[in-house]
mmCIF file of C-alpha atoms in Angstrom:
data_model
loop_
_atom_site.group_PDB
_atom_site.id
_atom_site.type_symbol
_atom_site.label_atom_id
_atom_site.label_comp_id
_atom_site.label_asym_id
_atom_site.label_seq_id
_atom_site.Cartn_x
_atom_site.Cartn_y
_atom_site.Cartn_z
ATOM 1 C CA UNK S 582 -0.388 -11.913 -14.795
ATOM 2 C CA UNK S 583 0.571 -8.656 -14.125
ATOM 3 C CA UNK S 584 1.387 -7.268 -11.221
ATOM 4 C CA UNK S 585 1.171 -3.730 -9.334
ATOM 5 C CA UNK S 586 4.632 -2.693 -9.231
ATOM 6 C CA UNK S 587 5.969 -0.507 -6.756
ATOM 7 C CA UNK S 588 6.912 3.400 -8.164
ATOM 8 C CA UNK S 589 10.636 4.693 -7.698
ATOM 9 C CA UNK S 590 11.003 6.550 -3.862
ATOM 10 C CA UNK S 591 11.420 10.494 -4.105
ATOM 11 C CA UNK S 592 13.096 10.676 -0.761
ATOM 12 C CA UNK S 593 13.852 13.937 -1.459
ATOM 13 C CA UNK S 594 10.263 15.256 -2.697
ATOM 14 C CA UNK S 595 9.091 13.471 0.327
ATOM 15 C CA UNK S 596 10.898 14.668 2.211
ATOM 16 C CA UNK S 597 10.587 18.008 2.122
ATOM 17 C CA UNK S 598 7.164 18.263 3.037
ATOM 18 C CA UNK S 599 8.179 17.799 6.818
ATOM 19 C CA UNK S 600 10.036 20.743 7.448
ATOM 20 C CA UNK S 601 7.690 22.517 10.225
ATOM 21 C CA UNK S 602 6.840 18.833 10.569
ATOM 22 C CA UNK S 603 9.550 17.570 12.493
ATOM 23 C CA UNK S 604 7.992 16.079 15.172
ATOM 24 C CA UNK S 605 6.362 13.740 13.416
ATOM 25 C CA UNK S 606 9.007 12.824 11.815
ATOM 26 C CA UNK S 607 9.952 12.058 15.329
ATOM 27 C CA UNK S 608 7.531 10.144 16.719
ATOM 28 C CA UNK S 609 7.916 7.920 13.253
ATOM 29 C CA UNK S 610 11.247 7.094 13.896
ATOM 30 C CA UNK S 611 10.980 6.404 18.166
ATOM 31 C CA UNK S 612 8.909 3.304 16.818
ATOM 32 C CA UNK S 613 12.730 2.324 16.680
ATOM 33 C CA UNK S 614 14.420 3.770 19.418
ATOM 34 C CA UNK S 615 17.663 1.675 20.323
ATOM 35 C CA UNK S 616 17.899 -0.447 17.146
ATOM 36 C CA UNK S 617 18.833 2.991 14.819
ATOM 37 C CA UNK S 618 22.191 5.160 15.297
ATOM 38 C CA UNK S 619 19.818 7.987 14.898
ATOM 39 C CA UNK S 620 18.797 10.760 17.676
ATOM 40 C CA UNK S 621 15.376 11.180 17.616
ATOM 41 C CA UNK S 622 15.620 13.955 19.685
ATOM 42 C CA UNK S 623 17.864 16.425 17.499
ATOM 43 C CA UNK S 624 16.498 15.077 14.527
ATOM 44 C CA UNK S 625 15.626 17.249 11.292
ATOM 45 C CA UNK S 626 15.019 16.300 7.496
ATOM 46 C CA UNK S 627 18.768 17.350 6.931
ATOM 47 C CA UNK S 628 20.262 14.750 9.292
ATOM 48 C CA UNK S 629 17.780 12.142 8.969
ATOM 49 C CA UNK S 630 18.512 12.010 4.454
ATOM 50 C CA UNK S 631 21.769 11.969 5.694
ATOM 51 C CA UNK S 632 20.990 8.905 7.788
ATOM 52 C CA UNK S 633 19.211 6.851 4.953
ATOM 53 C CA UNK S 634 22.791 6.899 3.112
ATOM 54 C CA UNK S 635 24.846 7.089 5.199
ATOM 55 C CA UNK S 636 23.289 5.597 8.636
ATOM 56 C CA UNK S 637 23.511 2.365 10.207
ATOM 57 C CA UNK S 638 21.696 0.392 12.332
ATOM 58 C CA UNK S 639 19.547 -3.523 13.448
ATOM 59 C CA UNK S 640 16.202 -1.454 12.682
ATOM 60 C CA UNK S 641 17.258 -0.139 9.625
ATOM 61 C CA UNK S 642 15.222 -2.147 7.008
ATOM 62 C CA UNK S 643 12.030 -2.177 9.207
ATOM 63 C CA UNK S 644 11.863 1.464 8.414
ATOM 64 C CA UNK S 645 12.928 1.907 5.182
ATOM 65 C CA UNK S 646 10.010 -0.459 4.925
ATOM 66 C CA UNK S 647 7.738 1.524 6.350
ATOM 67 C CA UNK S 648 9.210 4.632 5.426
ATOM 68 C CA UNK S 649 7.777 3.804 1.300
ATOM 69 C CA UNK S 650 4.756 1.849 3.047
ATOM 70 C CA UNK S 651 3.721 5.304 3.635
ATOM 71 C CA UNK S 652 5.340 6.526 0.425
ATOM 72 C CA UNK S 653 2.877 4.479 -1.465
ATOM 73 C CA UNK S 654 -0.668 5.947 0.064
ATOM 74 C CA UNK S 655 0.374 9.731 -1.306
ATOM 75 C CA UNK S 656 -1.588 10.000 -3.914
ATOM 76 C CA UNK S 657 -5.236 11.245 -4.094
ATOM 77 C CA UNK S 658 -6.909 7.689 -3.686
ATOM 78 C CA UNK S 659 -4.687 6.726 -1.074
ATOM 79 C CA UNK S 660 -5.013 9.840 0.310
ATOM 80 C CA UNK S 661 -9.213 8.862 0.742
ATOM 81 C CA UNK S 662 -8.181 5.406 1.867
ATOM 82 C CA UNK S 663 -6.513 7.198 5.312
ATOM 83 C CA UNK S 664 -9.299 9.787 5.882
ATOM 84 C CA UNK S 665 -11.318 6.779 4.915
ATOM 85 C CA UNK S 666 -9.855 4.620 7.427
ATOM 86 C CA UNK S 667 -9.159 6.994 10.450
ATOM 87 C CA UNK S 668 -12.477 7.681 10.319
ATOM 88 C CA UNK S 669 -14.052 3.887 10.256
ATOM 89 C CA UNK S 670 -10.800 3.121 13.416
ATOM 90 C CA UNK S 671 -12.500 6.513 14.895
ATOM 91 C CA UNK S 672 -9.931 7.759 15.397
ATOM 92 C CA UNK S 673 -8.407 10.787 14.455
ATOM 93 C CA UNK S 674 -5.280 12.822 14.231
ATOM 94 C CA UNK S 675 -4.454 15.971 14.756
ATOM 95 C CA UNK S 676 -4.345 18.769 12.028
ATOM 96 C CA UNK S 677 -5.134 15.655 10.152
ATOM 97 C CA UNK S 678 -7.678 18.150 7.676
ATOM 98 C CA UNK S 679 -4.115 20.504 6.793
ATOM 99 C CA UNK S 680 -1.392 17.926 6.557
ATOM 100 C CA UNK S 681 0.009 17.241 3.106
ATOM 101 C CA UNK S 682 -0.385 13.603 2.705
ATOM 102 C CA UNK S 683 2.846 12.711 3.476
ATOM 103 C CA UNK S 684 3.168 13.994 7.005
ATOM 104 C CA UNK S 685 -0.485 12.307 6.945
ATOM 105 C CA UNK S 686 0.629 8.470 5.779
ATOM 106 C CA UNK S 687 3.423 9.211 7.689
ATOM 107 C CA UNK S 688 1.263 10.365 11.969
ATOM 108 C CA UNK S 689 -0.930 6.927 10.852
ATOM 109 C CA UNK S 690 1.347 4.564 10.312
ATOM 110 C CA UNK S 691 2.186 5.948 13.950
ATOM 111 C CA UNK S 692 0.105 6.394 16.406
ATOM 112 C CA UNK S 693 -3.007 4.167 15.043
ATOM 113 C CA UNK S 694 -1.140 0.510 12.872
ATOM 114 C CA UNK S 695 -4.473 -0.670 12.713
ATOM 115 C CA UNK S 696 -5.699 2.057 10.399
ATOM 116 C CA UNK S 697 -2.529 2.271 8.310
ATOM 117 C CA UNK S 698 -2.988 -1.400 7.702
ATOM 118 C CA UNK S 699 -6.854 -0.165 6.079
ATOM 119 C CA UNK S 700 -5.815 2.093 4.203
ATOM 120 C CA UNK S 701 -2.870 0.292 3.450
ATOM 121 C CA UNK S 702 -4.831 -2.744 1.845
ATOM 122 C CA UNK S 703 -7.882 -0.911 0.934
ATOM 123 C CA UNK S 704 -4.871 0.394 -1.462
ATOM 124 C CA UNK S 705 -3.035 -2.613 -2.467
ATOM 125 C CA UNK S 706 -6.736 -4.033 -3.836
ATOM 126 C CA UNK S 707 -7.343 -1.364 -5.924
ATOM 127 C CA UNK S 708 -4.238 -0.959 -8.223
ATOM 128 C CA UNK S 709 -5.263 -4.844 -8.177
ATOM 129 C CA UNK S 710 -6.590 -5.263 -11.681
ATOM 130 C CA UNK S 711 -5.878 -9.179 -13.521
ATOM 131 C CA UNK S 712 -8.912 -11.352 -11.358
ATOM 132 C CA UNK S 713 -9.327 -15.551 -12.752
ATOM 133 C CA UNK S 714 -13.149 -15.277 -11.867
ATOM 134 C CA UNK S 715 -14.753 -19.349 -9.958
ATOM 135 C CA UNK S 716 -18.494 -19.971 -8.453
ATOM 136 C CA UNK S 717 -18.339 -22.330 -5.956
ATOM 137 C CA UNK S 718 -20.549 -25.285 -5.487
ATOM 138 C CA UNK S 719 -22.466 -22.358 -3.209
ATOM 139 C CA UNK S 720 -23.627 -19.496 -2.022
ATOM 140 C CA UNK S 721 -22.048 -19.867 1.303
ATOM 141 C CA UNK S 722 -20.817 -17.005 4.247
ATOM 142 C CA UNK S 723 -17.300 -17.760 5.982
ATOM 143 C CA UNK S 724 -18.650 -18.530 9.796
ATOM 144 C CA UNK S 725 -15.211 -16.323 11.372
ATOM 145 C CA UNK S 726 -13.541 -14.812 8.761
ATOM 146 C CA UNK S 727 -11.010 -14.038 12.359
ATOM 147 C CA UNK S 728 -10.442 -17.810 12.926
ATOM 148 C CA UNK S 729 -10.556 -19.191 9.334
ATOM 149 C CA UNK S 730 -8.026 -15.910 8.195
ATOM 150 C CA UNK S 731 -5.103 -17.791 10.399
ATOM 151 C CA UNK S 732 -6.135 -20.816 9.775
ATOM 152 C CA UNK S 733 -5.742 -19.617 5.979
ATOM 153 C CA UNK S 734 -2.820 -18.086 6.809
ATOM 154 C CA UNK S 735 -0.938 -20.604 8.412
ATOM 155 C CA UNK S 736 -1.403 -23.211 5.268
ATOM 156 C CA UNK S 737 -0.275 -20.591 3.063
ATOM 157 C CA UNK S 738 2.544 -20.452 5.614
ATOM 158 C CA UNK S 739 3.484 -24.264 5.150
ATOM 159 C CA UNK S 740 2.731 -24.931 0.940
ATOM 160 C CA UNK S 741 4.526 -21.304 0.583
ATOM 161 C CA UNK S 742 7.498 -23.259 2.201
ATOM 162 C CA UNK S 743 7.620 -26.266 0.898
ATOM 163 C CA UNK S 744 7.745 -23.875 -2.589
ATOM 164 C CA UNK S 745 8.941 -21.895 -2.075
ATOM 165 C CA UNK S 746 11.652 -22.397 1.129
ATOM 166 C CA UNK S 747 9.331 -19.177 1.894
ATOM 167 C CA UNK S 748 7.310 -19.652 5.340
ATOM 168 C CA UNK S 749 7.425 -15.531 5.439
ATOM 169 C CA UNK S 750 3.579 -14.568 4.533
ATOM 170 C CA UNK S 751 0.294 -12.546 6.704
ATOM 171 C CA UNK S 752 -2.636 -12.310 5.290
ATOM 172 C CA UNK S 753 -4.700 -9.104 6.261
ATOM 173 C CA UNK S 754 -8.536 -8.707 5.354
ATOM 174 C CA UNK S 755 -11.886 -6.314 5.740
ATOM 175 C CA UNK S 756 -15.135 -6.507 4.293
ATOM 176 C CA UNK S 757 -17.564 -4.329 2.472
ATOM 177 C CA UNK S 758 -21.695 -5.269 1.593
ATOM 178 C CA UNK S 759 -21.438 -9.062 0.529
ATOM 179 C CA UNK S 760 -17.579 -9.329 -0.248
ATOM 180 C CA UNK S 761 -14.265 -10.020 1.830
ATOM 181 C CA UNK S 762 -11.622 -9.305 0.742
ATOM 182 C CA UNK S 763 -8.074 -10.964 1.912
ATOM 183 C CA UNK S 764 -5.357 -9.564 1.030
ATOM 184 C CA UNK S 765 -1.850 -11.855 0.498
ATOM 185 C CA UNK S 766 1.673 -11.089 1.326
ATOM 186 C CA UNK S 767 4.256 -13.268 0.911
ATOM 187 C CA UNK S 768 8.328 -12.638 0.259
ATOM 188 C CA UNK S 769 9.546 -12.169 -2.656
ATOM 189 C CA UNK S 770 12.575 -10.392 -2.933
ATOM 190 C CA UNK S 771 12.957 -6.951 -5.143
ATOM 191 C CA UNK S 772 14.181 -3.958 -5.484
ATOM 192 C CA UNK S 773 13.784 -0.936 -4.463
ATOM 193 C CA UNK S 774 15.462 2.575 -5.436
ATOM 194 C CA UNK S 775 15.083 5.375 -3.042
ATOM 195 C CA UNK S 776 16.267 7.995 -5.534
ATOM 196 C CA UNK S 777 17.964 11.850 -4.194
ATOM 197 C CA UNK S 778 16.685 14.749 -6.877
ATOM 198 C CA UNK S 779 18.110 18.168 -6.773
ATOM 199 C CA UNK S 780 21.829 19.531 -6.353
ATOM 200 C CA UNK S 781 25.335 18.104 -7.844
ATOM 201 C CA UNK S 782 25.710 18.018 -3.491
ATOM 202 C CA UNK S 783 22.216 15.854 -3.004
ATOM 203 C CA UNK S 784 23.383 12.355 -2.229
ATOM 204 C CA UNK S 785 21.712 8.967 -4.040
ATOM 205 C CA UNK S 786 20.035 6.735 -2.130
ATOM 206 C CA UNK S 787 22.017 2.822 -2.719
ATOM 207 C CA UNK S 788 18.579 0.563 -3.187
ATOM 208 C CA UNK S 789 17.137 -0.925 -0.783
ATOM 209 C CA UNK S 790 15.123 -4.449 -0.376
ATOM 210 C CA UNK S 791 11.436 -4.256 0.828
ATOM 211 C CA UNK S 792 9.682 -7.045 1.480
ATOM 212 C CA UNK S 793 6.832 -8.484 1.471
ATOM 213 C CA UNK S 794 7.088 -6.443 -1.624
ATOM 214 C CA UNK S 795 4.612 -9.763 -3.792
ATOM 215 C CA UNK S 796 0.680 -9.422 -2.833
ATOM 216 C CA UNK S 797 -2.226 -11.794 -3.901
ATOM 217 C CA UNK S 798 -5.807 -11.301 -3.513
ATOM 218 C CA UNK S 799 -8.912 -12.989 -3.163
ATOM 219 C CA UNK S 800 -12.667 -11.016 -3.102
ATOM 220 C CA UNK S 801 -15.197 -13.713 -2.016
ATOM 221 C CA UNK S 802 -19.016 -12.863 -1.711
ATOM 222 C CA UNK S 803 -20.991 -14.669 -0.017
ATOM 223 C CA UNK S 804 -23.603 -14.127 -1.497
ATOM 224 C CA UNK S 805 -22.764 -15.518 -4.754
ATOM 225 C CA UNK S 806 -20.200 -17.635 -4.070
ATOM 226 C CA UNK S 807 -17.973 -15.719 -6.669
ATOM 227 C CA UNK S 808 -14.684 -16.013 -6.269
ATOM 228 C CA UNK S 809 -11.550 -13.964 -7.504
ATOM 229 C CA UNK S 810 -8.550 -13.964 -7.705
ATOM 230 C CA UNK S 811 -5.480 -12.049 -9.218
ATOM 231 C CA UNK S 812 -1.695 -14.504 -8.205
ATOM 232 C CA UNK S 813 1.250 -14.240 -9.910
ATOM 233 C CA UNK S 814 1.549 -16.916 -11.475
ATOM 234 C CA UNK S 815 -0.713 -19.894 -12.057
ATOM 235 C CA UNK S 816 0.545 -22.390 -10.120
ATOM 236 C CA UNK S 817 -0.025 -20.198 -7.159
ATOM 237 C CA UNK S 818 -3.146 -18.493 -7.995
ATOM 238 C CA UNK S 819 -4.633 -22.874 -7.959
ATOM 239 C CA UNK S 820 -3.107 -23.205 -3.861
ATOM 240 C CA UNK S 821 -4.587 -19.734 -2.991
ATOM 241 C CA UNK S 822 -7.840 -21.245 -5.005
ATOM 242 C CA UNK S 823 -7.658 -24.305 -2.480
ATOM 243 C CA UNK S 824 -6.101 -23.139 1.216
ATOM 244 C CA UNK S 825 -9.245 -20.637 0.632
ATOM 245 C CA UNK S 826 -11.967 -23.208 0.287
ATOM 246 C CA UNK S 827 -10.488 -25.740 2.938
ATOM 247 C CA UNK S 828 -9.405 -22.809 5.937
ATOM 248 C CA UNK S 829 -12.361 -20.919 5.169
ATOM 249 C CA UNK S 830 -15.184 -22.756 3.124
ATOM 250 C CA UNK S 831 -13.939 -26.319 5.140
ATOM 251 C CA UNK S 832 -14.218 -27.847 1.228
ATOM 252 C CA UNK S 833 -10.875 -27.873 0.124
ATOM 253 C CA UNK S 834 -13.399 -28.544 -3.933
ATOM 254 C CA UNK S 835 -15.079 -25.922 -3.411
ATOM 255 C CA UNK S 836 -13.881 -24.019 -6.328
ATOM 256 C CA UNK S 837 -13.491 -26.817 -8.371
ATOM 257 C CA UNK S 838 -16.786 -29.111 -9.639
ATOM 258 C CA UNK S 839 -17.399 -29.090 -13.349
ATOM 259 C CA UNK S 840 -17.687 -25.349 -14.424
ATOM 260 C CA UNK S 841 -16.875 -23.653 -11.549
ATOM 261 C CA UNK S 842 -14.021 -21.521 -14.181
ATOM 262 C CA UNK S 843 -16.730 -21.992 -17.015
ATOM 263 C CA UNK S 844 -17.902 -18.336 -15.746
ATOM 264 C CA UNK S 845 -18.040 -16.475 -19.270
ATOM 265 C CA UNK S 846 -20.293 -16.728 -21.872
ATOM 266 C CA UNK S 847 -18.743 -15.037 -24.800
ATOM 267 C CA UNK S 848 -20.816 -15.662 -26.706
ATOM 268 C CA UNK S 849 -23.657 -14.143 -26.062
ATOM 269 C CA UNK S 850 -22.303 -11.710 -27.821
ATOM 270 C CA UNK S 851 -23.434 -12.991 -31.120
ATOM 271 C CA UNK S 852 -26.555 -14.010 -30.159
ATOM 272 C CA UNK S 853 -28.997 -11.003 -32.117
ATOM 273 C CA UNK S 854 -30.871 -10.348 -29.300
ATOM 274 C CA UNK S 855 -27.603 -9.172 -27.703
ATOM 275 C CA UNK S 856 -28.391 -6.130 -25.277
ATOM 276 C CA UNK S 857 -26.206 -3.794 -23.382
ATOM 277 C CA UNK S 858 -28.991 -2.445 -20.468
ATOM 278 C CA UNK S 859 -27.786 0.181 -17.718
ATOM 279 C CA UNK S 860 -29.510 1.713 -14.630
ATOM 280 C CA UNK S 861 -30.297 5.618 -16.046
ATOM 281 C CA UNK S 862 -27.535 7.501 -15.279
ATOM 282 C CA UNK S 863 -25.518 4.504 -16.624
ATOM 283 C CA UNK S 864 -24.548 4.253 -20.205
ATOM 284 C CA UNK S 865 -22.385 1.697 -22.047
ATOM 285 C CA UNK S 866 -19.804 1.047 -24.948
ATOM 286 C CA UNK S 867 -18.547 -2.105 -26.542
ATOM 287 C CA UNK S 868 -15.160 -1.220 -27.026
ATOM 288 C CA UNK S 869 -13.364 -3.559 -28.259
ATOM 289 C CA UNK S 870 -13.860 -7.528 -30.002
ATOM 290 C CA UNK S 871 -11.432 -9.988 -31.411
ATOM 291 C CA UNK S 872 -12.278 -12.955 -32.873
ATOM 292 C CA UNK S 873 -11.574 -15.714 -35.136
ATOM 293 C CA UNK S 874 -14.252 -17.358 -38.539
ATOM 294 C CA UNK S 875 -14.346 -21.050 -39.060
ATOM 295 C CA UNK S 876 -12.864 -20.713 -42.366
ATOM 296 C CA UNK S 877 -10.258 -20.730 -44.738
ATOM 297 C CA UNK S 878 -7.220 -19.455 -44.078
ATOM 298 C CA UNK S 879 -9.208 -18.818 -40.912
ATOM 299 C CA UNK S 880 -8.928 -15.323 -39.767
ATOM 300 C CA UNK S 881 -8.598 -13.262 -37.118
ATOM 301 C CA UNK S 882 -10.086 -9.798 -36.485
ATOM 302 C CA UNK S 883 -9.577 -7.332 -33.979
ATOM 303 C CA UNK S 884 -11.899 -3.788 -33.924
ATOM 304 C CA UNK S 885 -11.747 -1.195 -32.482
ATOM 305 C CA UNK S 886 -13.732 1.932 -32.235
ATOM 306 C CA UNK S 887 -16.580 3.984 -30.061
ATOM 307 C CA UNK S 888 -19.592 1.778 -30.354
ATOM 308 C CA UNK S 889 -18.387 -1.692 -32.575
ATOM 309 C CA UNK S 890 -21.715 -2.804 -31.986
ATOM 310 C CA UNK S 891 -22.702 -0.348 -35.135
ATOM 311 C CA UNK S 892 -19.456 -1.106 -36.781
ATOM 312 C CA UNK S 893 -20.405 -4.883 -36.369
ATOM 313 C CA UNK S 894 -23.247 -3.940 -38.309
ATOM 314 C CA UNK S 895 -22.131 -1.558 -40.914
ATOM 315 C CA UNK S 896 -19.347 -3.895 -42.301
ATOM 316 C CA UNK S 897 -21.259 -7.352 -42.465
ATOM 317 C CA UNK S 898 -19.856 -8.329 -39.707
ATOM 318 C CA UNK S 899 -22.136 -9.109 -36.759
ATOM 319 C CA UNK S 900 -23.187 -11.645 -38.801
ATOM 320 C CA UNK S 901 -20.477 -13.693 -38.978
ATOM 321 C CA UNK S 902 -19.449 -13.745 -34.994
ATOM 322 C CA UNK S 903 -22.442 -16.367 -34.770
ATOM 323 C CA UNK S 904 -20.145 -19.445 -36.173
ATOM 324 C CA UNK S 905 -16.734 -18.102 -35.106
ATOM 325 C CA UNK S 906 -14.855 -18.328 -31.890
ATOM 326 C CA UNK S 907 -14.794 -14.879 -29.398
ATOM 327 C CA UNK S 908 -11.484 -14.639 -28.011
ATOM 328 C CA UNK S 909 -11.663 -11.292 -26.125
ATOM 329 C CA UNK S 910 -14.159 -8.118 -25.584
ATOM 330 C CA UNK S 911 -13.397 -4.617 -23.693
ATOM 331 C CA UNK S 912 -16.485 -3.312 -22.928
ATOM 332 C CA UNK S 913 -16.634 0.454 -21.160
ATOM 333 C CA UNK S 914 -18.934 1.941 -18.960
ATOM 334 C CA UNK S 915 -19.034 5.702 -17.310
ATOM 335 C CA UNK S 916 -20.185 6.572 -13.550
ATOM 336 C CA UNK S 917 -21.293 9.731 -12.940
ATOM 337 C CA UNK S 918 -18.387 9.775 -10.759
ATOM 338 C CA UNK S 919 -16.094 8.545 -13.858
ATOM 339 C CA UNK S 920 -17.368 9.565 -17.393
ATOM 340 C CA UNK S 921 -13.469 8.642 -19.055
ATOM 341 C CA UNK S 922 -15.874 4.992 -18.309
ATOM 342 C CA UNK S 923 -14.674 1.836 -16.088
ATOM 343 C CA UNK S 924 -13.063 -0.203 -18.649
ATOM 344 C CA UNK S 925 -13.558 -4.151 -18.239
ATOM 345 C CA UNK S 926 -11.775 -6.733 -20.178
ATOM 346 C CA UNK S 927 -12.626 -10.037 -20.835
ATOM 347 C CA UNK S 928 -10.617 -13.230 -21.996
ATOM 348 C CA UNK S 929 -11.517 -16.693 -21.702
ATOM 349 C CA UNK S 930 -14.050 -18.372 -19.965
ATOM 350 C CA UNK S 931 -12.656 -16.582 -16.565
ATOM 351 C CA UNK S 932 -10.203 -14.077 -16.926
ATOM 352 C CA UNK S 933 -11.245 -10.555 -16.463
ATOM 353 C CA UNK S 934 -9.655 -7.139 -15.812
ATOM 354 C CA UNK S 935 -10.910 -3.791 -14.205
ATOM 355 C CA UNK S 936 -9.814 -1.185 -11.357
ATOM 356 C CA UNK S 937 -12.811 -2.802 -9.164
ATOM 357 C CA UNK S 938 -12.094 0.043 -6.065
ATOM 358 C CA UNK S 939 -15.613 1.013 -7.495
ATOM 359 C CA UNK S 940 -18.126 -0.048 -8.810
ATOM 360 C CA UNK S 941 -17.324 -3.614 -9.344
ATOM 361 C CA UNK S 942 -21.329 -4.945 -7.925
ATOM 362 C CA UNK S 943 -22.358 -3.153 -10.545
ATOM 363 C CA UNK S 944 -19.562 -4.541 -13.756
ATOM 364 C CA UNK S 945 -20.737 -8.149 -11.638
ATOM 365 C CA UNK S 946 -23.749 -7.006 -12.124
ATOM 366 C CA UNK S 947 -24.756 -5.558 -15.575
ATOM 367 C CA UNK S 948 -22.197 -9.131 -16.869
ATOM 368 C CA UNK S 949 -24.620 -11.192 -15.049
ATOM 369 C CA UNK S 950 -27.729 -9.293 -16.967
ATOM 370 C CA UNK S 951 -26.166 -8.961 -20.142
ATOM 371 C CA UNK S 952 -26.056 -12.623 -19.965
ATOM 372 C CA UNK S 953 -21.692 -12.662 -20.145
ATOM 373 C CA UNK S 954 -21.044 -13.583 -16.952
ATOM 374 C CA UNK S 955 -22.977 -17.324 -16.072
ATOM 375 C CA UNK S 956 -25.649 -17.300 -13.405
#
């Protein structure tokens, strides 16, 4: 399974945004007051750049990781998540309408960690794309999410200690409508380079080890009992699914009944009455399909076009789909706020890929109405 990758941190460009906003930089550094070889009172941008290259201190790694996380949110989407999180946490950072996103992100990290974490969790989940879906035994609510989240974190620490030799794990969650979204951060050391660009006089920062780097995701819908999981490896996906079921729904086998993983019926596309109705202001096409035909010499086909259903009719392949095996299908749904279209890739019995930050409920509603997601 693919995972969101860290962006290369262009420290020069990031820190130059703090010219004239040095108080924000100083307040951030003061979070580690006494644990860095750095005087925050006289700190300016050139001195901070020099510290990143040559400075030291007990908490330098923690500072760098927080700095990198603040940088992660310095995108258009990250800016939106920061503003929304501040509003929900009843926190109004002074000058947030005028601050560059770099300054806003670091200011929120310094002054309101709850709002920053909410924005970061949402942004992290937004970057997730590949999910495996399972259906639970019934639609069930998580009785006490706060308590269940703590129990879930402890359970994962025990599991990871046994097979990863590290019990460093953090579980955070937020709720949106029927969905409870869990982000699981756990230790997997990776290199993330902080690069200075500019004149030859500008130093280059050595690669820095940041953690937590691995992020897994669980999104649970209490109205349908469906769970969507993204994990780095299949073994960890199974561990996450069972631990979540045990700790949050009091039944380790909640998502392991016969047929729980049979969530996609791609054969529905081959049926004569297959149709893709959508709301009046939405539109949809089948953009790609992969299928095999059960005839010697067992040919396989990949069809891509602006309208695959029409192409299949014109090439007389539509009638042949019925006896074949559809391995993969790609739909594109156009929404008023996304005219380029949301790409939804389906494969196997329960693999689905799309950017779920927006219109996730619409996507699953349509797939269910079309008979692709099994009810």
